[in-house]
């Protein structure tokens, strides 16, 4: 089978068959941004690569971030200049070379509550811009500017006048984190990597102390398989310690999970033309523009409960509302909250008891021959993490391995994006769509938009908006299954689209139509369609119940009320 960026049901089956025969150079365990980046880096160096993920791609940390590509302004205050420099370098690469269709600039206002903050914070922002300039990565981003109180209120009218004496505005970048992971994986698949979700590593294959692959279970069919590989990379994020236990004893890397929650509110609830960043006693707070919405976040608290479904509690939500309402002229209430999501940061465990003080840097370890562990880091620096992991892999492989090329490898959909963006009105006219719809598609798929438009040409009904989530077209649901590895309804509503956090009912109204559209390419029966809808509804109900609980323990218990989705052929 020729390499393709498609990750549909047929490609998944073929990939699993290929992984179960012969021997890979590298098997990556974990389908978040670090695992995806590692698979791409390895296959782009000419290695034979497979990747497995126990749930959906990006279903953990990598779909629940602040969705920012940034240097980390607050790390300057911690004097972590190297981390900021590295992240700013990556920000520039992603904006201008690697993924200009997915990563875009976003402005932030940083208000001062005291006059003495202007020289202090201003110096920090100036250094931020200077570091970016010295890395040659600030092209296309405006330089920061100082604002008077009146000037800041013109940019962000929603601020209370007595909440600031002035401000500085600077620029960073943002991304749809889950979509970015998918695009990295599709780029890897296009170069020949075998990729499969819902495949869980259960143990390592061993020859003495040497790890020679992994035993895994296809959770969709129950099939057991052995995947042989010269090197295995554990990129399991907050599950790093669990994977290490599979080789016995304490590992070389210890990860602590830090919970971060975010709120999604309608754009009209906060009158502003820029994002906002605030200092809090514990960390920083962002108000981030997100299409027709704002994302408000985040928290930073230790979490040692269910890693698969971290729960947001009432206390978490009230904390964010209280912090942002300190500066808003018209306070936000719980009734303004459309969506809530919680994610876990995999932080390298250190001396501190506070997760906000643990390291955002990453580390690579070789606990036993044949196994590489990569953990820590930030979303923005995933490519550097992946490069370091594959450099470690190279030491365990015979023969010379080429250097990484991902710093100059555009992702699928990047080539030709600028020209297509300029042609968006003619594209819209030819497709019979409104120009704003084509702009939406281009920002999600880049030059792969032609594949989505082709679906609509085959079936004009797919041009219609998805009922209950009309920011998205019906074609995007079908495309998610055929091309993007979606296996279940939650995959589409929570990650391929963002209906689960962008609609008042968290995507429940969109569920029946989305499931019906998925049924054809996945071969679902009517019973399976109904079961997918019911599972999704119960998951949302459990999340809502958790968000009414005061403590993490109570919220976690409430969220356990939702069953995990069970594939039809395993149901009894």
XYZ file of C-alpha atoms in Angstrom:
572
model
C 0.000 0.000 0.000
C 1.423 3.381 -1.005
C 1.937 5.883 1.787
C -0.997 8.273 2.169
C -2.016 11.030 4.542
C -5.388 9.316 4.878
C -6.004 7.713 8.254
C -9.345 6.012 7.622
C -10.602 2.565 8.674
C -8.832 0.787 5.804
C -5.509 2.489 6.506
C -5.797 1.640 10.201
C -6.383 -2.054 9.422
C -3.503 -2.104 6.946
C -1.215 -0.328 9.417
C -1.981 -2.816 12.181
C -1.344 -5.705 9.821
C 2.015 -4.219 8.844
C 2.976 -3.529 12.474
C 2.137 -7.135 13.390
C 4.558 -8.547 10.826
C 8.259 -7.941 10.369
C 10.159 -5.531 12.607
C 9.926 -1.771 12.991
C 12.892 0.451 13.637
C 10.806 2.490 16.092
C 7.501 1.870 17.865
C 6.033 4.980 19.497
C 3.599 4.447 22.372
C 1.356 7.498 22.775
C -0.595 9.551 20.248
C -0.410 13.015 21.760
C 1.693 15.837 20.367
C 5.024 14.409 21.579
C 4.312 10.922 20.255
C 3.056 12.330 16.954
C 6.129 14.536 16.649
C 8.418 11.606 17.435
C 6.801 9.438 14.761
C 7.187 12.230 12.210
C 10.803 12.950 13.133
C 11.718 9.263 12.930
C 9.998 8.492 9.633
C 11.432 11.683 8.115
C 14.905 10.317 8.918
C 14.172 7.190 6.901
C 13.216 4.873 9.768
C 10.410 2.303 9.691
C 7.913 3.624 12.217
C 4.716 2.557 13.945
C 2.607 4.466 16.503
C -0.164 3.192 18.766
C -2.498 5.136 21.048
C -4.773 3.530 23.624
C -7.608 6.021 23.118
C -8.172 8.643 20.434
C -5.297 10.715 19.109
C -4.745 13.824 21.267
C -7.472 12.678 23.669
C -5.396 13.538 26.731
C -3.336 16.641 27.409
C -2.897 17.487 23.728
C -6.549 18.431 23.154
C -7.058 20.211 26.479
C -4.384 22.886 26.534
C -4.682 26.680 26.445
C -4.215 26.298 22.673
C -1.319 28.750 22.677
C 1.976 28.561 20.815
C 4.067 30.845 22.973
C 7.435 31.435 24.525
C 6.066 31.523 28.059
C 6.324 35.127 29.174
C 6.080 34.148 32.846
C 9.185 31.933 32.580
C 11.265 35.070 32.090
C 10.364 36.050 35.647
C 11.730 32.664 36.725
C 14.918 33.517 34.761
C 14.433 30.450 32.536
C 15.812 32.229 29.481
C 16.807 29.054 27.646
C 13.273 27.624 27.794
C 11.817 30.923 26.509
C 14.435 31.189 23.757
C 13.748 27.640 22.618
C 9.984 28.140 22.647
C 10.182 31.434 20.735
C 12.334 29.769 18.084
C 9.711 27.040 17.691
C 6.897 29.600 17.603
C 8.537 31.277 14.615
C 9.060 27.993 12.781
C 5.442 26.930 13.292
C 4.021 30.306 12.246
C 6.043 30.786 9.103
C 7.320 27.459 7.818
C 5.877 24.341 9.411
C 2.176 25.100 9.875
C 1.101 28.566 8.684
C -2.399 27.170 8.011
C -2.878 26.085 11.634
C -0.864 28.527 13.761
C -1.806 32.205 13.727
C -0.876 35.376 15.631
C -2.946 36.550 18.594
C -2.549 39.813 20.583
C -2.684 40.109 24.378
C -3.159 43.091 26.670
C -1.229 42.940 29.959
C -2.800 45.541 32.308
C -0.886 47.273 35.118
C -2.624 47.803 38.432
C 0.250 49.989 39.756
C 2.447 52.524 37.979
C 5.641 50.759 39.121
C 4.644 47.707 37.057
C 5.151 49.527 33.754
C 8.976 49.508 33.834
C 9.079 46.024 35.401
C 6.583 44.236 33.140
C 7.502 46.424 30.189
C 11.123 45.335 30.493
C 10.044 41.703 30.540
C 7.914 42.079 27.410
C 10.720 44.010 25.697
C 13.111 41.154 26.497
C 10.521 38.695 25.161
C 10.433 40.545 21.842
C 14.220 40.936 21.808
C 14.762 37.207 22.308
C 12.365 36.591 19.447
C 14.261 39.048 17.231
C 17.633 37.499 18.025
C 16.235 34.095 17.067
C 14.958 35.559 13.799
C 11.468 34.307 14.655
C 9.427 37.494 15.056
C 8.786 38.064 11.349
C 5.119 38.887 10.852
C 4.428 39.613 14.525
C 4.069 43.249 15.620
C 6.405 44.605 18.276
C 4.896 45.220 21.707
C 3.452 48.642 22.465
C 2.715 50.530 25.656
C -0.831 51.757 26.251
C -2.252 54.418 28.496
C -5.318 53.505 30.516
C -7.555 55.085 27.870
C -5.639 53.325 25.112
C -6.005 49.974 26.860
C -9.743 50.535 27.304
C -10.115 51.226 23.584
C -8.549 47.823 22.862
C -10.308 46.040 25.743
C -13.456 48.032 26.655
C -14.663 45.237 28.953
C -12.063 46.178 31.574
C -13.082 48.157 34.636
C -11.486 51.586 34.513
C -10.317 51.301 38.121
C -8.695 47.911 37.438
C -5.711 49.359 35.579
C -3.477 52.401 35.276
C -2.082 51.388 31.900
C -1.036 48.320 29.921
C 1.291 46.791 27.392
C 0.124 44.854 24.341
C 2.237 42.072 22.870
C 1.746 39.208 20.393
C 1.961 35.445 20.595
C 0.275 32.673 18.591
C -2.476 30.092 18.955
C -3.530 26.748 17.478
C -6.292 24.161 17.606
C -4.200 21.698 19.588
C -6.062 18.493 18.651
C -6.167 19.377 14.954
C -2.452 20.096 15.009
C -1.715 16.626 16.428
C -3.809 15.026 13.699
C -1.959 16.991 11.044
C 1.432 15.898 12.401
C 0.252 12.274 12.357
C -1.118 12.575 8.831
C 2.185 14.045 7.688
C 3.975 11.063 9.259
C 1.526 8.663 7.604
C 2.184 10.342 4.283
C 5.868 9.499 4.698
C 5.117 5.862 5.478
C 4.487 5.647 9.241
C 1.857 3.134 10.412
C -0.560 4.785 12.837
C -3.434 3.313 14.850
C -5.623 4.592 17.680
C -7.547 2.451 20.215
C -4.587 0.079 20.469
C -3.250 -0.375 23.984
C 0.259 -1.508 24.862
C -0.113 -4.160 27.587
C 3.485 -5.286 28.097
C 6.919 -5.128 26.536
C 8.539 -7.882 24.519
C 11.910 -8.722 26.047
C 15.095 -10.552 25.150
C 16.862 -10.577 28.505
C 16.978 -6.953 29.611
C 16.542 -5.678 26.065
C 13.088 -4.369 25.048
C 12.292 -5.673 21.555
C 8.756 -4.380 21.050
C 5.359 -4.482 22.715
C 2.325 -6.682 23.140
C -0.830 -4.746 22.402
C -4.587 -5.164 22.231
C -6.763 -3.721 19.494
C -9.526 -2.344 21.714
C -11.952 -2.236 18.781
C -11.790 -5.972 18.092
C -10.090 -7.550 21.088
C -7.337 -8.873 18.832
C -3.944 -9.368 20.493
C -0.815 -8.540 18.532
C 2.919 -8.462 18.996
C 4.725 -5.482 17.515
C 8.444 -6.034 17.187
C 10.713 -3.008 17.105
C 14.413 -2.295 17.494
C 13.551 0.654 19.746
C 10.382 1.636 21.634
C 9.676 5.256 22.559
C 7.373 5.894 25.511
C 5.638 9.212 24.848
C 2.721 8.584 27.171
C 2.698 11.930 29.001
C 1.006 11.633 32.388
C 1.023 7.829 31.941
C 4.851 7.785 31.807
C 5.249 6.215 35.249
C 2.642 3.536 34.414
C 4.545 2.550 31.272
C 7.821 2.463 33.220
C 6.274 -0.052 35.624
C 5.910 -2.436 32.661
C 9.693 -2.850 32.614
C 9.790 -3.371 36.373
C 10.942 -1.220 39.261
C 11.164 2.552 39.574
C 11.904 4.413 36.394
C 14.362 7.169 35.616
C 11.642 9.761 34.964
C 8.949 10.707 37.449
C 5.962 12.728 36.303
C 3.377 14.525 38.358
C 0.060 15.515 36.855
C -1.062 19.119 37.151
C -4.701 19.826 36.354
C -5.552 22.855 34.274
C -9.149 23.770 33.512
C -10.531 26.229 30.972
C -13.911 27.873 30.460
C -15.419 28.726 27.078
C -17.746 31.750 26.960
C -19.451 33.520 24.020
C -17.501 36.313 22.338
C -20.262 38.856 23.014
C -19.901 38.442 26.807
C -16.527 40.201 26.772
C -16.164 43.303 24.626
C -12.580 43.375 23.353
C -10.454 43.122 20.227
C -7.488 41.478 21.957
C -6.720 38.694 24.368
C -5.887 39.423 28.000
C -3.246 38.135 30.412
C -3.455 38.702 34.160
C -1.095 37.882 37.015
C -2.667 35.852 39.815
C -1.254 34.753 43.164
C -0.765 31.227 41.816
C 0.049 31.661 38.144
C -1.264 33.657 35.199
C -4.746 33.898 33.740
C -5.486 34.145 30.012
C -8.595 35.346 28.205
C -7.979 34.056 24.688
C -10.005 34.855 21.548
C -11.309 31.638 19.985
C -13.546 32.200 16.960
C -16.989 33.153 18.254
C -15.846 32.458 21.810
C -13.319 33.270 24.518
C -11.242 30.688 26.358
C -10.609 31.619 30.006
C -7.895 29.701 31.845
C -6.109 28.193 33.515
C -5.680 26.536 36.887
C -2.594 24.694 38.099
C -3.339 22.134 40.822
C -2.025 18.670 41.633
C -4.137 15.726 40.393
C -3.734 12.080 41.410
C -7.152 10.693 40.426
C -8.455 9.341 37.070
C -5.928 10.318 34.396
C -8.218 9.465 31.487
C -10.974 11.854 32.531
C -9.730 14.658 34.776
C -12.712 16.452 36.271
C -13.374 20.158 36.644
C -15.064 20.961 39.960
C -17.312 23.849 40.968
C -14.370 25.222 42.939
C -12.191 25.259 39.797
C -14.841 27.078 37.780
C -15.562 29.619 40.505
C -11.843 30.297 40.897
C -11.478 31.275 37.236
C -14.650 33.370 37.297
C -13.540 35.169 40.466
C -10.093 35.911 39.022
C -11.318 37.278 35.699
C -14.177 39.217 37.321
C -11.658 41.208 39.362
C -11.015 43.261 36.222
C -14.226 42.978 34.140
C -16.766 45.794 34.063
C -19.622 43.290 33.564
C -18.835 40.136 35.556
C -19.147 36.681 34.036
C -21.413 34.185 35.772
C -21.760 30.419 35.564
C -24.714 31.019 33.234
C -22.272 32.527 30.720
C -20.162 29.363 30.549
C -20.775 27.396 27.338
C -18.069 24.797 27.803
C -15.554 23.528 30.338
C -12.570 21.297 29.731
C -9.891 19.896 32.012
C -6.465 18.603 31.061
C -3.370 17.276 32.800
C 0.138 18.636 32.317
C 2.899 16.009 32.604
C 5.376 17.862 34.822
C 8.782 16.519 35.742
C 8.611 15.783 39.459
C 11.020 17.778 41.617
C 11.462 19.082 45.125
C 8.477 21.424 45.052
C 5.085 20.450 46.430
C 3.438 23.017 44.175
C 2.855 21.879 40.589
C 3.084 25.494 39.415
C 6.789 25.366 40.373
C 7.644 22.061 38.708
C 9.658 21.989 35.508
C 8.153 22.667 32.071
C 11.416 21.446 30.552
C 11.723 17.943 29.143
C 14.038 15.025 29.635
C 14.952 11.844 27.761
C 16.039 8.605 29.452
C 17.132 5.072 28.459
C 16.009 2.981 31.494
C 16.750 -0.333 29.758
C 18.214 -1.182 26.335
C 15.637 -0.751 23.590
C 13.379 1.668 25.510
C 13.478 5.473 25.328
C 11.376 7.662 27.624
C 10.493 11.272 26.817
C 8.505 13.414 29.252
C 7.866 16.953 30.448
C 8.054 19.949 28.139
C 5.492 22.271 26.597
C 3.245 21.899 23.591
C 5.172 24.660 21.809
C 8.472 22.761 22.039
C 7.125 19.350 20.988
C 9.341 19.277 17.884
C 12.534 19.697 19.924
C 11.349 16.980 22.325
C 10.691 14.644 19.419
C 14.095 15.372 17.890
C 15.808 14.614 21.202
C 13.867 11.357 21.552
C 14.861 10.172 18.079
C 18.465 11.230 18.701
C 18.351 8.874 21.690
C 16.817 6.155 19.501
C 19.676 6.590 17.040
C 22.185 5.537 19.714
C 20.405 2.207 19.979
C 20.319 1.495 16.247
C 23.143 0.146 14.166
C 24.418 2.370 11.409
C 24.309 6.126 10.954
C 20.900 7.788 11.281
C 20.382 11.088 9.424
C 19.873 14.283 11.425
C 16.390 15.636 12.053
C 14.775 17.543 9.176
C 11.486 18.548 10.833
C 12.587 22.168 11.272
C 12.207 22.539 7.511
C 9.391 20.060 6.840
C 5.983 21.713 6.274
C 3.040 19.751 7.641
C 0.307 18.353 5.412
C -1.840 21.235 4.198
C 0.872 23.892 4.555
C 2.160 23.883 0.973
C 0.188 26.323 -1.155
C -1.864 27.644 1.773
C -0.964 31.306 1.249
C -2.099 31.211 -2.380
C -5.314 29.376 -1.524
C -6.061 31.915 1.190
C -5.784 34.672 -1.410
C -8.088 32.644 -3.683
C -10.682 31.882 -1.016
C -13.445 33.922 -2.661
C -13.082 32.191 -5.989
C -12.869 28.832 -4.185
C -16.108 29.676 -2.410
C -17.799 30.663 -5.660
C -16.756 27.448 -7.384
C -17.881 25.334 -4.420
C -21.177 27.164 -3.893
C -20.231 28.123 -0.331
C -20.089 31.422 1.524
C -16.519 32.838 1.647
C -16.564 32.649 5.459
C -17.164 28.887 5.208
C -14.158 28.441 2.934
C -12.034 30.616 5.249
C -13.078 28.316 8.123
C -12.096 25.237 6.099
C -8.749 26.702 5.028
C -7.818 27.480 8.642
C -8.558 23.870 9.584
C -7.264 21.911 6.589
C -5.011 24.256 4.599
C -4.391 22.949 1.090
C -6.074 19.657 2.058
C -9.298 21.658 1.699
C -9.639 20.197 -1.798
C -10.288 16.776 -0.252
C -13.141 18.193 1.839
C -14.589 20.087 -1.130
C -14.446 16.881 -3.193
C -16.738 15.179 -0.666
C -19.266 17.973 -1.100
C -19.076 17.651 -4.847
C -19.872 13.927 -4.531
C -22.748 14.623 -2.146
C -24.113 18.210 -2.110
C -25.999 17.477 1.134
C -22.629 17.515 2.877
C -22.408 21.284 2.235
C -25.082 21.819 4.877
C -24.176 22.870 8.434
C -24.143 20.142 11.071
C -27.429 20.344 12.954
C -26.760 21.557 16.485
C -23.209 22.722 15.718
C -23.587 24.949 12.684
C -20.046 26.327 12.728
C -19.134 22.995 11.118
C -20.291 21.379 7.883
C -21.625 17.846 7.543
C -18.712 17.076 5.224
C -16.276 17.607 8.088
C -17.807 14.701 10.001
C -17.453 12.301 7.066
C -13.933 13.576 6.405
C -13.005 13.013 10.070
C -13.776 9.302 9.663
C -12.378 8.741 6.176
C -9.208 10.790 6.529
C -8.546 11.671 10.181
C -8.870 8.449 12.146
C -12.120 9.213 13.995
C -13.539 5.964 15.390
C -16.273 7.127 17.766
C -18.727 9.980 18.156
C -16.715 11.604 20.948
C -13.696 11.716 18.622
C -15.649 13.905 16.204
C -17.526 16.153 18.625
C -14.692 16.708 21.103
C -11.561 16.738 18.901
C -12.146 16.718 15.096
C -14.649 19.520 15.749
C -14.978 21.436 19.023
C -18.750 21.145 19.383
C -18.277 19.616 22.846
C -16.975 22.919 24.225
C -18.382 25.471 21.773
C -22.123 24.784 22.059
C -24.429 25.398 25.012
C -25.530 21.762 25.151
C -21.928 20.508 24.745
C -22.716 18.897 21.376
C -25.692 16.749 22.420
C -28.019 18.177 19.745
C -25.371 17.500 17.085
C -24.809 13.919 18.223
C -27.578 12.070 16.300
C -26.760 13.595 12.916
C -23.004 13.274 13.428
C -23.359 9.598 14.391
C -25.556 8.923 11.351
C -22.924 10.511 9.084
C -20.193 8.367 10.657
C -22.194 5.165 10.266
C -21.564 4.683 6.547
C -17.755 4.792 6.432
C -17.475 2.886 9.731
C -20.117 0.275 8.868
C -22.199 0.940 11.976
C -25.609 -0.639 12.483
C -28.540 1.473 13.677
C -28.011 -0.043 17.133
C -24.387 1.093 17.157
C -25.453 4.608 16.137
C -27.896 4.733 19.046
C -25.285 3.403 21.449
C -22.722 5.991 20.383
C -25.246 8.791 20.938
C -26.225 7.391 24.338
C -22.595 7.027 25.416
C -21.875 10.612 24.413
C -24.936 11.923 26.244
C -23.972 10.060 29.428
C -20.398 11.350 29.213
C -21.635 14.950 28.993
C -24.121 14.390 31.824
C -21.326 13.021 34.009
C -19.076 15.989 33.228
C -21.875 18.428 34.094
C -22.531 16.569 37.354
C -18.823 16.738 38.206
C -18.833 20.488 37.664
C -21.426 20.865 40.425
C -19.178 19.172 43.000
C -16.963 21.147 45.361
C -13.879 18.942 45.575
C -11.698 16.992 43.154
C -12.628 13.732 44.853
C -16.371 14.418 44.529
C -15.987 15.589 40.925
C -13.950 12.519 40.013
C -16.553 10.226 41.568
C -19.366 11.952 39.670
C -17.527 11.651 36.370
C -17.092 7.909 36.883
C -20.838 7.639 36.308
C -20.275 7.581 32.544
C -19.424 4.264 30.870
C -16.558 3.899 28.420
C -17.626 3.356 24.833
C -17.706 -0.373 23.957
C -17.301 -1.404 20.297
C -20.281 -3.322 18.957
C -18.447 -6.547 18.215
C -17.198 -6.734 21.829
C -20.571 -5.954 23.427
C -22.185 -8.818 25.311
